[in-house]
PDB file of C-alpha atoms in Angstrom:
ATOM      1  CA  UNK A   1     138.320  62.828  86.839  1.00 55.00           C
ATOM      2  CA  UNK A   2     140.759  61.650  84.206  1.00 59.00           C
ATOM      3  CA  UNK A   3     140.182  62.348  80.401  1.00 55.00           C
ATOM      4  CA  UNK A   4     141.985  59.989  78.251  1.00 61.00           C
ATOM      5  CA  UNK A   5     140.438  60.911  74.887  1.00 55.00           C
ATOM      6  CA  UNK A   6     140.338  64.151  72.817  1.00 56.00           C
ATOM      7  CA  UNK A   7     136.995  66.125  73.058  1.00 54.00           C
ATOM      8  CA  UNK A   8     135.820  66.598  69.627  1.00 55.00           C
ATOM      9  CA  UNK A   9     134.343  70.183  69.182  1.00 56.00           C
ATOM     10  CA  UNK A  10     135.621  71.631  65.838  1.00 54.00           C
ATOM     11  CA  UNK A  11     139.387  71.821  66.363  1.00 53.00           C
ATOM     12  CA  UNK A  12     142.058  69.420  65.363  1.00 54.00           C
ATOM     13  CA  UNK A  13     144.653  68.168  67.907  1.00 51.00           C
ATOM     14  CA  UNK A  14     148.268  67.794  67.061  1.00 58.00           C
ATOM     15  CA  UNK A  15     148.406  64.173  68.394  1.00 57.00           C
ATOM     16  CA  UNK A  16     146.062  62.243  65.977  1.00 56.00           C
ATOM     17  CA  UNK A  17     144.561  65.027  63.888  1.00 56.00           C
ATOM     18  CA  UNK A  18     141.096  64.481  65.360  1.00 55.00           C
ATOM     19  CA  UNK A  19     138.804  67.371  65.908  1.00 53.00           C
ATOM     20  CA  UNK A  20     138.404  68.752  69.535  1.00 60.00           C
ATOM     21  CA  UNK A  21     139.890  70.680  72.385  1.00 64.00           C
ATOM     22  CA  UNK A  22     142.686  69.467  74.655  1.00 69.00           C
ATOM     23  CA  UNK A  23     142.160  68.038  78.050  1.00 70.00           C
ATOM     24  CA  UNK A  24     144.056  70.760  79.609  1.00 75.00           C
ATOM     25  CA  UNK A  25     141.853  73.453  78.253  1.00 74.00           C
ATOM     26  CA  UNK A  26     138.659  71.567  79.160  1.00 66.00           C
ATOM     27  CA  UNK A  27     139.963  71.200  82.704  1.00 73.00           C
ATOM     28  CA  UNK A  28     140.932  74.738  82.834  1.00 74.00           C
ATOM     29  CA  UNK A  29     137.534  75.891  81.616  1.00 71.00           C
ATOM     30  CA  UNK A  30     135.885  73.581  84.334  1.00 73.00           C
ATOM     31  CA  UNK A  31     137.991  75.066  87.084  1.00 73.00           C
ATOM     32  CA  UNK A  32     137.107  78.532  85.984  1.00 69.00           C
ATOM     33  CA  UNK A  33     133.467  77.704  85.845  1.00 69.00           C
ATOM     34  CA  UNK A  34     133.611  76.143  89.332  1.00 71.00           C
ATOM     35  CA  UNK A  35     135.626  79.132  90.805  1.00 67.00           C
ATOM     36  CA  UNK A  36     133.396  81.631  89.027  1.00 65.00           C
ATOM     37  CA  UNK A  37     130.432  80.040  90.580  1.00 61.00           C
ATOM     38  CA  UNK A  38     131.802  80.178  94.090  1.00 58.00           C
ATOM     39  CA  UNK A  39     133.214  83.618  93.965  1.00 54.00           C
ATOM     40  CA  UNK A  40     130.320  85.432  92.333  1.00 53.00           C
ATOM     41  CA  UNK A  41     127.969  84.918  95.123  1.00 55.00           C
ATOM     42  CA  UNK A  42     130.639  85.909  97.762  1.00 52.00           C
ATOM     43  CA  UNK A  43     130.901  89.292  96.080  1.00 52.00           C
ATOM     44  CA  UNK A  44     127.594  90.236  97.243  1.00 54.00           C
ATOM     45  CA  UNK A  45     128.355  89.004 100.855  1.00 55.00           C
ATOM     46  CA  UNK A  46     130.673  91.984 101.728  1.00 54.00           C
ATOM     47  CA  UNK A  47     133.601  89.531 101.623  1.00 53.00           C
ATOM     48  CA  UNK A  48     135.630  91.743  99.306  1.00 55.00           C
ATOM     49  CA  UNK A  49     134.450  95.080 100.530  1.00 56.00           C
ATOM     50  CA  UNK A  50     137.072  96.704 102.601  1.00 58.00           C
ATOM     51  CA  UNK A  51     135.879 100.345 102.355  1.00 59.00           C
ATOM     52  CA  UNK A  52     133.598  99.941 105.403  1.00 67.00           C
ATOM     53  CA  UNK A  53     134.700 102.001 108.491  1.00 74.00           C
ATOM     54  CA  UNK A  54     135.107 100.046 111.668  1.00 79.00           C
ATOM     55  CA  UNK A  55     132.359 100.454 114.254  1.00 81.00           C
ATOM     56  CA  UNK A  56     133.004 103.220 116.512  1.00 78.00           C
ATOM     57  CA  UNK A  57     133.905 102.557 120.052  1.00 82.00           C
ATOM     58  CA  UNK A  58     131.205 103.207 122.667  1.00 82.00           C
ATOM     59  CA  UNK A  59     130.916 106.749 123.849  1.00 86.00           C
ATOM     60  CA  UNK A  60     132.882 107.421 127.160  1.00 87.00           C
ATOM     61  CA  UNK A  61     129.790 108.943 128.658  1.00 90.00           C
ATOM     62  CA  UNK A  62     127.756 105.770 128.394  1.00 91.00           C
ATOM     63  CA  UNK A  63     128.859 104.621 131.847  1.00 92.00           C
ATOM     64  CA  UNK A  64     127.524 107.900 133.209  1.00 94.00           C
ATOM     65  CA  UNK A  65     124.132 107.125 131.862  1.00 94.00           C
ATOM     66  CA  UNK A  66     124.071 103.728 133.601  1.00 92.00           C
ATOM     67  CA  UNK A  67     125.462 105.348 136.820  1.00 94.00           C
ATOM     68  CA  UNK A  68     122.688 107.886 136.860  1.00 95.00           C
ATOM     69  CA  UNK A  69     120.025 105.379 136.450  1.00 95.00           C
ATOM     70  CA  UNK A  70     121.490 103.108 139.104  1.00 94.00           C
ATOM     71  CA  UNK A  71     121.569 106.119 141.356  1.00 95.00           C
ATOM     72  CA  UNK A  72     117.991 106.892 140.694  1.00 95.00           C
ATOM     73  CA  UNK A  73     117.083 103.179 141.368  1.00 94.00           C
ATOM     74  CA  UNK A  74     118.963 103.360 144.705  1.00 94.00           C
ATOM     75  CA  UNK A  75     117.175 106.438 145.785  1.00 95.00           C
ATOM     76  CA  UNK A  76     113.735 104.997 144.788  1.00 95.00           C
ATOM     77  CA  UNK A  77     114.396 101.672 146.652  1.00 94.00           C
ATOM     78  CA  UNK A  78     115.494 103.572 149.720  1.00 94.00           C
ATOM     79  CA  UNK A  79     112.414 105.814 149.459  1.00 95.00           C
ATOM     80  CA  UNK A  80     110.238 102.697 149.253  1.00 94.00           C
ATOM     81  CA  UNK A  81     111.870 101.111 152.294  1.00 94.00           C
ATOM     82  CA  UNK A  82     111.708 104.267 154.348  1.00 95.00           C
ATOM     83  CA  UNK A  83     108.627 106.221 153.540  1.00 94.00           C
ATOM     84  CA  UNK A  84     109.596 108.950 155.958  1.00 95.00           C
ATOM     85  CA  UNK A  85     112.497 109.820 153.655  1.00 94.00           C
ATOM     86  CA  UNK A  86     110.449 109.760 150.422  1.00 94.00           C
ATOM     87  CA  UNK A  87     109.933 113.616 150.422  1.00 95.00           C
ATOM     88  CA  UNK A  88     113.665 114.142 150.392  1.00 94.00           C
ATOM     89  CA  UNK A  89     114.794 111.158 148.270  1.00 96.00           C
ATOM     90  CA  UNK A  90     112.186 111.163 145.426  1.00 96.00           C
ATOM     91  CA  UNK A  91     113.338 114.595 144.083  1.00 97.00           C
ATOM     92  CA  UNK A  92     116.947 113.501 144.001  1.00 97.00           C
ATOM     93  CA  UNK A  93     115.966 110.302 142.149  1.00 96.00           C
ATOM     94  CA  UNK A  94     114.160 112.423 139.483  1.00 97.00           C
ATOM     95  CA  UNK A  95     117.259 114.596 139.240  1.00 97.00           C
ATOM     96  CA  UNK A  96     119.372 111.450 138.510  1.00 96.00           C
ATOM     97  CA  UNK A  97     116.741 110.346 135.915  1.00 95.00           C
ATOM     98  CA  UNK A  98     116.886 113.777 134.372  1.00 96.00           C
ATOM     99  CA  UNK A  99     120.814 113.492 134.127  1.00 96.00           C
ATOM    100  CA  UNK A 100     120.547 110.010 132.514  1.00 96.00           C
ATOM    101  CA  UNK A 101     117.999 111.241 130.014  1.00 95.00           C
ATOM    102  CA  UNK A 102     120.167 114.336 129.027  1.00 96.00           C
ATOM    103  CA  UNK A 103     123.352 112.227 128.867  1.00 95.00           C
ATOM    104  CA  UNK A 104     121.496 109.738 126.713  1.00 94.00           C
ATOM    105  CA  UNK A 105     120.322 112.476 124.364  1.00 94.00           C
ATOM    106  CA  UNK A 106     123.860 113.976 124.042  1.00 94.00           C
ATOM    107  CA  UNK A 107     125.432 110.698 123.142  1.00 92.00           C
ATOM    108  CA  UNK A 108     122.585 109.451 120.977  1.00 91.00           C
ATOM    109  CA  UNK A 109     121.430 106.320 122.778  1.00 90.00           C
ATOM    110  CA  UNK A 110     117.987 105.526 123.984  1.00 90.00           C
ATOM    111  CA  UNK A 111     117.330 104.987 127.623  1.00 88.00           C
ATOM    112  CA  UNK A 112     116.451 101.401 128.798  1.00 82.00           C
ATOM    113  CA  UNK A 113     112.809 100.913 128.938  1.00 75.00           C
ATOM    114  CA  UNK A 114     112.874  98.843 132.098  1.00 68.00           C
ATOM    115  CA  UNK A 115     113.964 100.613 135.417  1.00 66.00           C
ATOM    116  CA  UNK A 116     117.325  99.799 136.638  1.00 66.00           C
ATOM    117  CA  UNK A 117     117.572  97.568 139.783  1.00 68.00           C
ATOM    118  CA  UNK A 118     119.551  98.955 142.644  1.00 66.00           C
ATOM    119  CA  UNK A 119     122.847  97.330 143.069  1.00 68.00           C
ATOM    120  CA  UNK A 120     122.457  96.778 146.896  1.00 74.00           C
ATOM    121  CA  UNK A 121     119.396  96.576 149.181  1.00 77.00           C
ATOM    122  CA  UNK A 122     118.593  99.706 151.137  1.00 80.00           C
ATOM    123  CA  UNK A 123     119.737  99.733 154.695  1.00 80.00           C
ATOM    124  CA  UNK A 124     117.412  98.697 157.427  1.00 84.00           C
ATOM    125  CA  UNK A 125     117.358 102.088 159.347  1.00 92.00           C
ATOM    126  CA  UNK A 126     116.866 105.589 157.736  1.00 92.00           C
ATOM    127  CA  UNK A 127     120.203 106.896 158.930  1.00 93.00           C
ATOM    128  CA  UNK A 128     121.953 103.926 157.347  1.00 94.00           C
ATOM    129  CA  UNK A 129     120.152 104.425 154.182  1.00 94.00           C
ATOM    130  CA  UNK A 130     121.174 108.077 154.009  1.00 95.00           C
ATOM    131  CA  UNK A 131     124.816 107.322 154.717  1.00 94.00           C
ATOM    132  CA  UNK A 132     124.775 104.563 152.049  1.00 94.00           C
ATOM    133  CA  UNK A 133     123.247 107.090 149.598  1.00 95.00           C
ATOM    134  CA  UNK A 134     125.909 109.593 150.515  1.00 96.00           C
ATOM    135  CA  UNK A 135     128.558 107.079 149.835  1.00 95.00           C
ATOM    136  CA  UNK A 136     127.163 106.199 146.468  1.00 95.00           C
ATOM    137  CA  UNK A 137     126.815 110.091 145.719  1.00 96.00           C
ATOM    138  CA  UNK A 138     130.555 110.567 146.657  1.00 96.00           C
ATOM    139  CA  UNK A 139     131.765 107.832 144.308  1.00 96.00           C
ATOM    140  CA  UNK A 140     129.459 109.068 141.543  1.00 95.00           C
ATOM    141  CA  UNK A 141     130.674 112.554 141.952  1.00 96.00           C
ATOM    142  CA  UNK A 142     134.312 111.369 141.585  1.00 96.00           C
ATOM    143  CA  UNK A 143     133.606 109.571 138.460  1.00 95.00           C
ATOM    144  CA  UNK A 144     131.624 112.576 137.060  1.00 95.00           C
ATOM    145  CA  UNK A 145     134.535 114.863 138.012  1.00 95.00           C
ATOM    146  CA  UNK A 146     136.930 112.518 136.101  1.00 94.00           C
ATOM    147  CA  UNK A 147     134.616 112.388 132.994  1.00 92.00           C
ATOM    148  CA  UNK A 148     134.247 116.218 133.084  1.00 92.00           C
ATOM    149  CA  UNK A 149     138.082 116.650 133.147  1.00 91.00           C
ATOM    150  CA  UNK A 150     138.356 114.347 130.097  1.00 89.00           C
ATOM    151  CA  UNK A 151     135.465 115.603 128.207  1.00 88.00           C
ATOM    152  CA  UNK A 152     135.340 118.005 125.199  1.00 88.00           C
ATOM    153  CA  UNK A 153     134.281 121.570 125.780  1.00 89.00           C
ATOM    154  CA  UNK A 154     130.682 120.945 124.551  1.00 90.00           C
ATOM    155  CA  UNK A 155     130.156 118.312 127.124  1.00 92.00           C
ATOM    156  CA  UNK A 156     131.943 119.828 130.102  1.00 92.00           C
ATOM    157  CA  UNK A 157     129.164 122.177 131.011  1.00 92.00           C
ATOM    158  CA  UNK A 158     126.672 119.281 131.342  1.00 94.00           C
ATOM    159  CA  UNK A 159     129.205 117.112 133.271  1.00 94.00           C
ATOM    160  CA  UNK A 160     130.060 120.089 135.495  1.00 94.00           C
ATOM    161  CA  UNK A 161     126.455 120.607 136.514  1.00 95.00           C
ATOM    162  CA  UNK A 162     126.112 116.867 137.241  1.00 96.00           C
ATOM    163  CA  UNK A 163     129.238 117.007 139.471  1.00 96.00           C
ATOM    164  CA  UNK A 164     127.654 120.004 141.283  1.00 96.00           C
ATOM    165  CA  UNK A 165     124.218 118.224 141.705  1.00 96.00           C
ATOM    166  CA  UNK A 166     125.897 115.193 143.139  1.00 96.00           C
ATOM    167  CA  UNK A 167     127.808 117.377 145.696  1.00 96.00           C
ATOM    168  CA  UNK A 168     124.524 118.992 146.628  1.00 96.00           C
ATOM    169  CA  UNK A 169     122.882 115.601 146.950  1.00 96.00           C
ATOM    170  CA  UNK A 170     125.610 114.712 149.558  1.00 95.00           C
ATOM    171  CA  UNK A 171     124.780 117.754 151.654  1.00 94.00           C
ATOM    172  CA  UNK A 172     121.050 117.204 151.402  1.00 93.00           C
ATOM    173  CA  UNK A 173     121.512 113.784 152.840  1.00 93.00           C
ATOM    174  CA  UNK A 174     123.289 114.825 155.937  1.00 89.00           C
TER     175      UNK A 174
END
């Protein structure tokens, strides 16, 4: 847009002594109005707020919750596939569910509403199922031991009891 004449609003210009504002002032006012109209809505969009704290990283015990739920699901699947082992496997599954519940409470996350699916299908024979569960327990015990060693003192007791329970589960499966 090019303005070639003075805008007459109560002021005299130097060039021809007519009343008005200069093109430069008029264009400046227009630019300010346009910028003011675009910046004002952005101030409410959190664009200029830099006081927010970054989102905290996920709790290091979150994988332990998922692992406990996966172990419980593996035990339940094996108990379903081998009903003769159900009396031995269901209490251990409940223990893993209790561990997941307590860990979730400590870190402040809700437990998933849907039951976790086992990562692998149970073995075809009962001895194979027990051996597979022992292997899962051993791996889970090692991860719980590492988490216990890295945890602050207020969480170490809970993690230590989970480590001990997983060691006991390995013996119960022999």
